[in-house]
Amino acid sequence: MSAGPGAGAAAPVTRVLGFAEAELPAALAAQVAALEAEAWPGATPGHDPALAPRALLLVTADGTVAASLALLFKDIRHAGRTYRAAGLSSVVTRRALRGRGCGARLVAAARRELAAVPGLDLVLFSCDRPLAPFYEAAGFTRLPGAVLVGGTPEEPLATDGPGFDKEVLAEFLGPDGPDGPDGPDGPDARAGAAAFAGTRIDLHPGLVDRLW
């Protein structure tokens, strides 16, 4: 899920803070829950502990959460290979601060943090189609025709389901990624994208985070 990233007027003075979600201070957690409730009324805050959720926040000098997102992690099996995958979830910018680059700064920080995670193979997530250019500008690659299948095998939820208009994006890390020897357009990165583009990808994060 994502809401309100953008760039425009000068951003307020901010810093990026990261926490294991279970260790998020109560005052910050309350602000994140309020932002998510505003963006997605009725949604339950928090994520499945099995996905090792990590909260990343953009916080102003006075302690206001300007933007927040969650990083989620799990192993997935695809095309005969097991990948250690991460996803962006619940990306949201405070309504009063939208259009000032807060979302862009936070997503850039998320990319840097994920690139430093040992053993992580790829970042994989979906977004509403109008937001795909924002994530492309942040450095992620669209996977044309790819479909994420969330939920569980018994209760799946796919990004091409009724009422959805989603794009799937990814970044391939390690030798397949932007810091690998072949660069973002090298053969390893192209091979990584080719293994996922146009395919159905069994994410299956469970029934708490049915899609991340």
PDB file of C-alpha atoms in Angstrom:
ATOM      1  CA  MET A   1       0.000   0.000   0.000  1.00  0.00           C
ATOM      2  CA  SER A   2       1.155   3.525  -0.595  1.00  0.00           C
ATOM      3  CA  ALA A   3      -0.304   7.001  -0.390  1.00  0.00           C
ATOM      4  CA  GLY A   4       0.905  10.468  -1.134  1.00  0.00           C
ATOM      5  CA  PRO A   5       4.601  10.305  -2.076  1.00  0.00           C
ATOM      6  CA  GLY A   6       5.663  13.236  -4.156  1.00  0.00           C
ATOM      7  CA  ALA A   7       8.034  16.103  -4.793  1.00  0.00           C
ATOM      8  CA  GLY A   8       7.425  19.798  -5.085  1.00  0.00           C
ATOM      9  CA  ALA A   9       7.956  22.597  -2.528  1.00  0.00           C
ATOM     10  CA  ALA A  10      10.968  22.465  -0.245  1.00  0.00           C
ATOM     11  CA  ALA A  11      10.786  19.684   2.318  1.00  0.00           C
ATOM     12  CA  PRO A  12      10.902  20.449   6.049  1.00  0.00           C
ATOM     13  CA  VAL A  13      14.072  19.673   7.990  1.00  0.00           C
ATOM     14  CA  THR A  14      13.824  15.981   8.779  1.00  0.00           C
ATOM     15  CA  ARG A  15      15.774  12.908   9.796  1.00  0.00           C
ATOM     16  CA  VAL A  16      15.188   9.231   9.055  1.00  0.00           C
ATOM     17  CA  LEU A  17      14.664   6.871  11.994  1.00  0.00           C
ATOM     18  CA  GLY A  18      14.464   3.090  11.802  1.00  0.00           C
ATOM     19  CA  PHE A  19      13.122   0.618  14.354  1.00  0.00           C
ATOM     20  CA  ALA A  20      12.127  -2.998  14.558  1.00  0.00           C
ATOM     21  CA  GLU A  21       8.360  -2.551  14.579  1.00  0.00           C
ATOM     22  CA  ALA A  22       8.042  -4.172  18.014  1.00  0.00           C
ATOM     23  CA  GLU A  23      10.440  -1.541  19.382  1.00  0.00           C
ATOM     24  CA  LEU A  24       8.776   1.521  17.843  1.00  0.00           C
ATOM     25  CA  PRO A  25       8.279   4.119  20.614  1.00  0.00           C
ATOM     26  CA  ALA A  26       4.646   4.522  21.571  1.00  0.00           C
ATOM     27  CA  ALA A  27       4.406   8.200  20.607  1.00  0.00           C
ATOM     28  CA  LEU A  28       5.755   7.512  17.118  1.00  0.00           C
ATOM     29  CA  ALA A  29       3.643   4.376  16.744  1.00  0.00           C
ATOM     30  CA  ALA A  30       0.515   6.403  17.513  1.00  0.00           C
ATOM     31  CA  GLN A  31       1.380   8.921  14.795  1.00  0.00           C
ATOM     32  CA  VAL A  32       2.031   6.165  12.258  1.00  0.00           C
ATOM     33  CA  ALA A  33      -1.283   4.509  13.118  1.00  0.00           C
ATOM     34  CA  ALA A  34      -3.083   7.841  12.644  1.00  0.00           C
ATOM     35  CA  LEU A  35      -1.434   8.438   9.258  1.00  0.00           C
ATOM     36  CA  GLU A  36      -2.367   4.948   8.077  1.00  0.00           C
ATOM     37  CA  ALA A  37      -5.943   5.311   9.333  1.00  0.00           C
ATOM     38  CA  GLU A  38      -6.273   8.547   7.381  1.00  0.00           C
ATOM     39  CA  ALA A  39      -4.923   6.949   4.200  1.00  0.00           C
ATOM     40  CA  TRP A  40      -6.681   3.593   4.550  1.00  0.00           C
ATOM     41  CA  PRO A  41      -9.741   3.916   6.816  1.00  0.00           C
ATOM     42  CA  GLY A  42     -10.494   0.726   8.652  1.00  0.00           C
ATOM     43  CA  ALA A  43      -7.011  -0.768   8.204  1.00  0.00           C
ATOM     44  CA  THR A  44      -5.429  -2.383  11.256  1.00  0.00           C
ATOM     45  CA  PRO A  45      -2.015  -0.908  12.115  1.00  0.00           C
ATOM     46  CA  GLY A  46       1.010  -3.143  12.415  1.00  0.00           C
ATOM     47  CA  HIS A  47       2.333  -6.142  10.521  1.00  0.00           C
ATOM     48  CA  ASP A  48       2.766  -9.887  10.967  1.00  0.00           C
ATOM     49  CA  PRO A  49       5.770 -10.470  13.273  1.00  0.00           C
ATOM     50  CA  ALA A  50       6.678 -13.475  11.083  1.00  0.00           C
ATOM     51  CA  LEU A  51       7.664 -10.965   8.368  1.00  0.00           C
ATOM     52  CA  ALA A  52      10.268  -9.305  10.633  1.00  0.00           C
ATOM     53  CA  PRO A  53       8.664  -5.871  10.114  1.00  0.00           C
ATOM     54  CA  ARG A  54      10.880  -2.819  10.346  1.00  0.00           C
ATOM     55  CA  ALA A  55       9.453   0.709  10.547  1.00  0.00           C
ATOM     56  CA  LEU A  56      11.214   3.518   8.727  1.00  0.00           C
ATOM     57  CA  LEU A  57      10.095   7.053   9.578  1.00  0.00           C
ATOM     58  CA  LEU A  58      10.852  10.543   8.307  1.00  0.00           C
ATOM     59  CA  VAL A  59      10.567  12.772  11.381  1.00  0.00           C
ATOM     60  CA  THR A  60      10.680  16.568  11.584  1.00  0.00           C
ATOM     61  CA  ALA A  61      12.671  18.527  14.162  1.00  0.00           C
ATOM     62  CA  ASP A  62       9.621  18.833  16.415  1.00  0.00           C
ATOM     63  CA  GLY A  63       8.961  15.063  16.414  1.00  0.00           C
ATOM     64  CA  THR A  64       6.210  15.000  13.785  1.00  0.00           C
ATOM     65  CA  VAL A  65       6.195  11.913  11.573  1.00  0.00           C
ATOM     66  CA  ALA A  66       6.223  13.356   8.051  1.00  0.00           C
ATOM     67  CA  ALA A  67       6.199   9.984   6.280  1.00  0.00           C
ATOM     68  CA  SER A  68       6.435   6.333   7.184  1.00  0.00           C
ATOM     69  CA  LEU A  69       6.771   2.922   5.609  1.00  0.00           C
ATOM     70  CA  ALA A  70       7.386  -0.659   6.644  1.00  0.00           C
ATOM     71  CA  LEU A  71       9.976  -3.107   5.366  1.00  0.00           C
ATOM     72  CA  LEU A  72       8.844  -6.737   5.373  1.00  0.00           C
ATOM     73  CA  PHE A  73      10.957  -9.865   4.764  1.00  0.00           C
ATOM     74  CA  LYS A  74      10.378 -13.487   3.772  1.00  0.00           C
ATOM     75  CA  ASP A  75      11.736 -16.257   1.578  1.00  0.00           C
ATOM     76  CA  ILE A  76       9.872 -16.940  -1.646  1.00  0.00           C
ATOM     77  CA  ARG A  77      10.181 -19.777  -4.128  1.00  0.00           C
ATOM     78  CA  HIS A  78      10.063 -18.844  -7.810  1.00  0.00           C
ATOM     79  CA  ALA A  79      11.162 -20.566 -11.033  1.00  0.00           C
ATOM     80  CA  GLY A  80      12.981 -23.278  -9.124  1.00  0.00           C
ATOM     81  CA  ARG A  81      14.950 -20.916  -6.907  1.00  0.00           C
ATOM     82  CA  THR A  82      14.526 -19.652  -3.349  1.00  0.00           C
ATOM     83  CA  TYR A  83      14.963 -15.920  -2.898  1.00  0.00           C
ATOM     84  CA  ARG A  84      15.297 -13.863   0.249  1.00  0.00           C
ATOM     85  CA  ALA A  85      12.856 -11.063  -0.526  1.00  0.00           C
ATOM     86  CA  ALA A  86      11.865  -7.779   1.050  1.00  0.00           C
ATOM     87  CA  GLY A  87       8.948  -5.526   0.306  1.00  0.00           C
ATOM     88  CA  LEU A  88       7.798  -1.977   0.926  1.00  0.00           C
ATOM     89  CA  SER A  89       4.471  -1.700   2.692  1.00  0.00           C
ATOM     90  CA  SER A  90       2.231   1.036   4.075  1.00  0.00           C
ATOM     91  CA  VAL A  91       4.100   3.902   2.413  1.00  0.00           C
ATOM     92  CA  VAL A  92       2.344   7.080   3.498  1.00  0.00           C
ATOM     93  CA  THR A  93       3.092  10.815   3.719  1.00  0.00           C
ATOM     94  CA  ARG A  94       1.320  13.184   6.085  1.00  0.00           C
ATOM     95  CA  ARG A  95      -1.353  14.962   4.063  1.00  0.00           C
ATOM     96  CA  ALA A  96      -0.178  18.465   5.033  1.00  0.00           C
ATOM     97  CA  LEU A  97       3.383  17.678   3.873  1.00  0.00           C
ATOM     98  CA  ARG A  98       2.661  15.993   0.569  1.00  0.00           C
ATOM     99  CA  GLY A  99       4.329  17.402  -2.512  1.00  0.00           C
ATOM    100  CA  ARG A 100       7.534  18.331  -0.661  1.00  0.00           C
ATOM    101  CA  GLY A 101       9.666  15.289  -1.450  1.00  0.00           C
ATOM    102  CA  CYS A 102       9.136  13.553   1.892  1.00  0.00           C
ATOM    103  CA  GLY A 103       8.047  10.287   0.277  1.00  0.00           C
ATOM    104  CA  ALA A 104      10.961  10.356  -2.154  1.00  0.00           C
ATOM    105  CA  ARG A 105      13.467  10.891   0.647  1.00  0.00           C
ATOM    106  CA  LEU A 106      12.044   8.062   2.744  1.00  0.00           C
ATOM    107  CA  VAL A 107      11.908   5.579  -0.143  1.00  0.00           C
ATOM    108  CA  ALA A 108      15.512   6.475  -1.035  1.00  0.00           C
ATOM    109  CA  ALA A 109      16.496   5.732   2.564  1.00  0.00           C
ATOM    110  CA  ALA A 110      14.650   2.411   2.376  1.00  0.00           C
ATOM    111  CA  ARG A 111      16.580   1.439  -0.774  1.00  0.00           C
ATOM    112  CA  ARG A 112      19.883   2.226   0.920  1.00  0.00           C
ATOM    113  CA  GLU A 113      18.949   0.229   4.001  1.00  0.00           C
ATOM    114  CA  LEU A 114      17.807  -2.780   2.001  1.00  0.00           C
ATOM    115  CA  ALA A 115      20.932  -2.724  -0.159  1.00  0.00           C
ATOM    116  CA  ALA A 116      22.961  -3.223   3.034  1.00  0.00           C
ATOM    117  CA  VAL A 117      20.995  -6.255   4.303  1.00  0.00           C
ATOM    118  CA  PRO A 118      23.235  -9.345   4.075  1.00  0.00           C
ATOM    119  CA  GLY A 119      21.823 -12.139   1.949  1.00  0.00           C
ATOM    120  CA  LEU A 120      18.884 -10.170   0.559  1.00  0.00           C
ATOM    121  CA  ASP A 121      18.262 -11.121  -3.075  1.00  0.00           C
ATOM    122  CA  LEU A 122      15.565  -8.730  -4.163  1.00  0.00           C
ATOM    123  CA  VAL A 123      13.017  -6.100  -3.228  1.00  0.00           C
ATOM    124  CA  LEU A 124       9.581  -6.910  -4.626  1.00  0.00           C
ATOM    125  CA  PHE A 125       6.273  -5.089  -4.131  1.00  0.00           C
ATOM    126  CA  SER A 126       3.199  -3.745  -5.878  1.00  0.00           C
ATOM    127  CA  CYS A 127       1.661  -0.297  -6.010  1.00  0.00           C
ATOM    128  CA  ASP A 128      -1.342   1.400  -7.543  1.00  0.00           C
ATOM    129  CA  ARG A 129      -0.594   1.966 -11.229  1.00  0.00           C
ATOM    130  CA  PRO A 130      -0.509   5.803 -11.019  1.00  0.00           C
ATOM    131  CA  LEU A 131       2.297   5.568  -8.440  1.00  0.00           C
ATOM    132  CA  ALA A 132       4.572   3.357 -10.562  1.00  0.00           C
ATOM    133  CA  PRO A 133       6.459   6.329 -12.102  1.00  0.00           C
ATOM    134  CA  PHE A 134       7.301   7.573  -8.590  1.00  0.00           C
ATOM    135  CA  TYR A 135       8.884   4.236  -7.682  1.00  0.00           C
ATOM    136  CA  GLU A 136      10.656   4.035 -11.034  1.00  0.00           C
ATOM    137  CA  ALA A 137      12.153   7.460 -10.359  1.00  0.00           C
ATOM    138  CA  ALA A 138      13.302   6.106  -6.997  1.00  0.00           C
ATOM    139  CA  GLY A 139      15.264   3.367  -8.782  1.00  0.00           C
ATOM    140  CA  PHE A 140      12.898   0.412  -8.907  1.00  0.00           C
ATOM    141  CA  THR A 141      12.131  -1.518 -12.102  1.00  0.00           C
ATOM    142  CA  ARG A 142       8.670  -2.388 -13.393  1.00  0.00           C
ATOM    143  CA  LEU A 143       8.092  -6.072 -14.082  1.00  0.00           C
ATOM    144  CA  PRO A 144       5.683  -5.992 -17.038  1.00  0.00           C
ATOM    145  CA  GLY A 145       2.917  -8.558 -16.775  1.00  0.00           C
ATOM    146  CA  ALA A 146       4.027  -9.771 -13.342  1.00  0.00           C
ATOM    147  CA  VAL A 147       1.361 -10.606 -10.747  1.00  0.00           C
ATOM    148  CA  LEU A 148       1.976 -10.924  -7.022  1.00  0.00           C
ATOM    149  CA  VAL A 149      -0.148 -13.571  -5.320  1.00  0.00           C
ATOM    150  CA  GLY A 150      -0.559 -12.796  -1.657  1.00  0.00           C
ATOM    151  CA  GLY A 151      -2.590 -14.221   1.178  1.00  0.00           C
ATOM    152  CA  THR A 152      -2.116 -17.968   1.511  1.00  0.00           C
ATOM    153  CA  PRO A 153      -2.345 -20.834  -1.006  1.00  0.00           C
ATOM    154  CA  GLU A 154      -5.778 -21.610   0.426  1.00  0.00           C
ATOM    155  CA  GLU A 155      -6.923 -17.964   0.455  1.00  0.00           C
ATOM    156  CA  PRO A 156      -4.934 -16.186  -2.272  1.00  0.00           C
ATOM    157  CA  LEU A 157      -5.134 -12.491  -3.109  1.00  0.00           C
ATOM    158  CA  ALA A 158      -3.606 -11.502  -6.441  1.00  0.00           C
ATOM    159  CA  THR A 159      -2.697  -8.071  -7.774  1.00  0.00           C
ATOM    160  CA  ASP A 160      -4.718  -8.747 -10.930  1.00  0.00           C
ATOM    161  CA  GLY A 161      -7.850  -9.524  -8.930  1.00  0.00           C
ATOM    162  CA  PRO A 162     -11.174  -7.702  -9.320  1.00  0.00           C
ATOM    163  CA  GLY A 163     -10.942  -4.049  -8.347  1.00  0.00           C
ATOM    164  CA  PHE A 164      -7.127  -3.950  -8.430  1.00  0.00           C
ATOM    165  CA  ASP A 165      -5.049  -1.877 -10.837  1.00  0.00           C
ATOM    166  CA  LYS A 166      -1.537  -2.698  -9.686  1.00  0.00           C
ATOM    167  CA  GLU A 167       1.992  -2.595 -11.026  1.00  0.00           C
ATOM    168  CA  VAL A 168       4.718  -4.917  -9.705  1.00  0.00           C
ATOM    169  CA  LEU A 169       8.179  -3.432  -9.176  1.00  0.00           C
ATOM    170  CA  ALA A 170      11.480  -4.890  -8.074  1.00  0.00           C
ATOM    171  CA  GLU A 171      15.137  -4.264  -7.419  1.00  0.00           C
ATOM    172  CA  PHE A 172      17.671  -7.069  -7.738  1.00  0.00           C
ATOM    173  CA  LEU A 173      20.462  -6.961  -5.172  1.00  0.00           C
ATOM    174  CA  GLY A 174      23.869  -8.586  -4.837  1.00  0.00           C
ATOM    175  CA  PRO A 175      25.417  -9.538  -8.195  1.00  0.00           C
ATOM    176  CA  ASP A 176      22.045  -8.931  -9.869  1.00  0.00           C
ATOM    177  CA  GLY A 177      21.686  -5.393  -8.577  1.00  0.00           C
ATOM    178  CA  PRO A 178      22.886  -1.825  -9.062  1.00  0.00           C
ATOM    179  CA  ASP A 179      26.043  -2.327  -6.992  1.00  0.00           C
ATOM    180  CA  GLY A 180      26.967  -5.610  -8.657  1.00  0.00           C
ATOM    181  CA  PRO A 181      29.729  -5.886 -11.251  1.00  0.00           C
ATOM    182  CA  ASP A 182      27.346  -5.565 -14.193  1.00  0.00           C
ATOM    183  CA  GLY A 183      25.397  -2.530 -12.981  1.00  0.00           C
ATOM    184  CA  PRO A 184      21.614  -1.988 -13.185  1.00  0.00           C
ATOM    185  CA  ASP A 185      21.466  -2.780 -16.914  1.00  0.00           C
ATOM    186  CA  GLY A 186      23.984  -5.617 -16.957  1.00  0.00           C
ATOM    187  CA  PRO A 187      23.242  -9.240 -17.854  1.00  0.00           C
ATOM    188  CA  ASP A 188      22.715 -10.399 -14.274  1.00  0.00           C
ATOM    189  CA  ALA A 189      20.159  -7.673 -13.561  1.00  0.00           C
ATOM    190  CA  ARG A 190      18.384  -8.357 -16.869  1.00  0.00           C
ATOM    191  CA  ALA A 191      18.303 -12.068 -16.098  1.00  0.00           C
ATOM    192  CA  GLY A 192      16.809 -11.358 -12.688  1.00  0.00           C
ATOM    193  CA  ALA A 193      14.057  -9.209 -14.184  1.00  0.00           C
ATOM    194  CA  ALA A 194      13.394 -11.759 -16.930  1.00  0.00           C
ATOM    195  CA  ALA A 195      12.790 -14.490 -14.341  1.00  0.00           C
ATOM    196  CA  PHE A 196       9.915 -12.477 -12.855  1.00  0.00           C
ATOM    197  CA  ALA A 197       8.410 -10.351 -15.640  1.00  0.00           C
ATOM    198  CA  GLY A 198       5.218 -11.818 -17.072  1.00  0.00           C
ATOM    199  CA  THR A 199       4.893 -14.423 -14.317  1.00  0.00           C
ATOM    200  CA  ARG A 200       2.712 -15.080 -11.298  1.00  0.00           C
ATOM    201  CA  ILE A 201       4.827 -14.766  -8.167  1.00  0.00           C
ATOM    202  CA  ASP A 202       3.715 -16.658  -5.057  1.00  0.00           C
ATOM    203  CA  LEU A 203       4.405 -14.187  -2.290  1.00  0.00           C
ATOM    204  CA  HIS A 204       1.931 -15.608   0.262  1.00  0.00           C
ATOM    205  CA  PRO A 205       2.810 -13.404   3.254  1.00  0.00           C
ATOM    206  CA  GLY A 206      -0.233 -14.727   5.139  1.00  0.00           C
ATOM    207  CA  LEU A 207      -3.622 -13.358   6.162  1.00  0.00           C
ATOM    208  CA  VAL A 208      -2.356 -10.412   8.239  1.00  0.00           C
ATOM    209  CA  ASP A 209      -0.366  -8.744   5.462  1.00  0.00           C
ATOM    210  CA  ARG A 210      -2.285 -10.223   2.556  1.00  0.00           C
ATOM    211  CA  LEU A 211      -0.227  -8.134   0.163  1.00  0.00           C
ATOM    212  CA  TRP A 212       2.713  -5.977   1.148  1.00  0.00           C
TER     213      TRP A 212
END
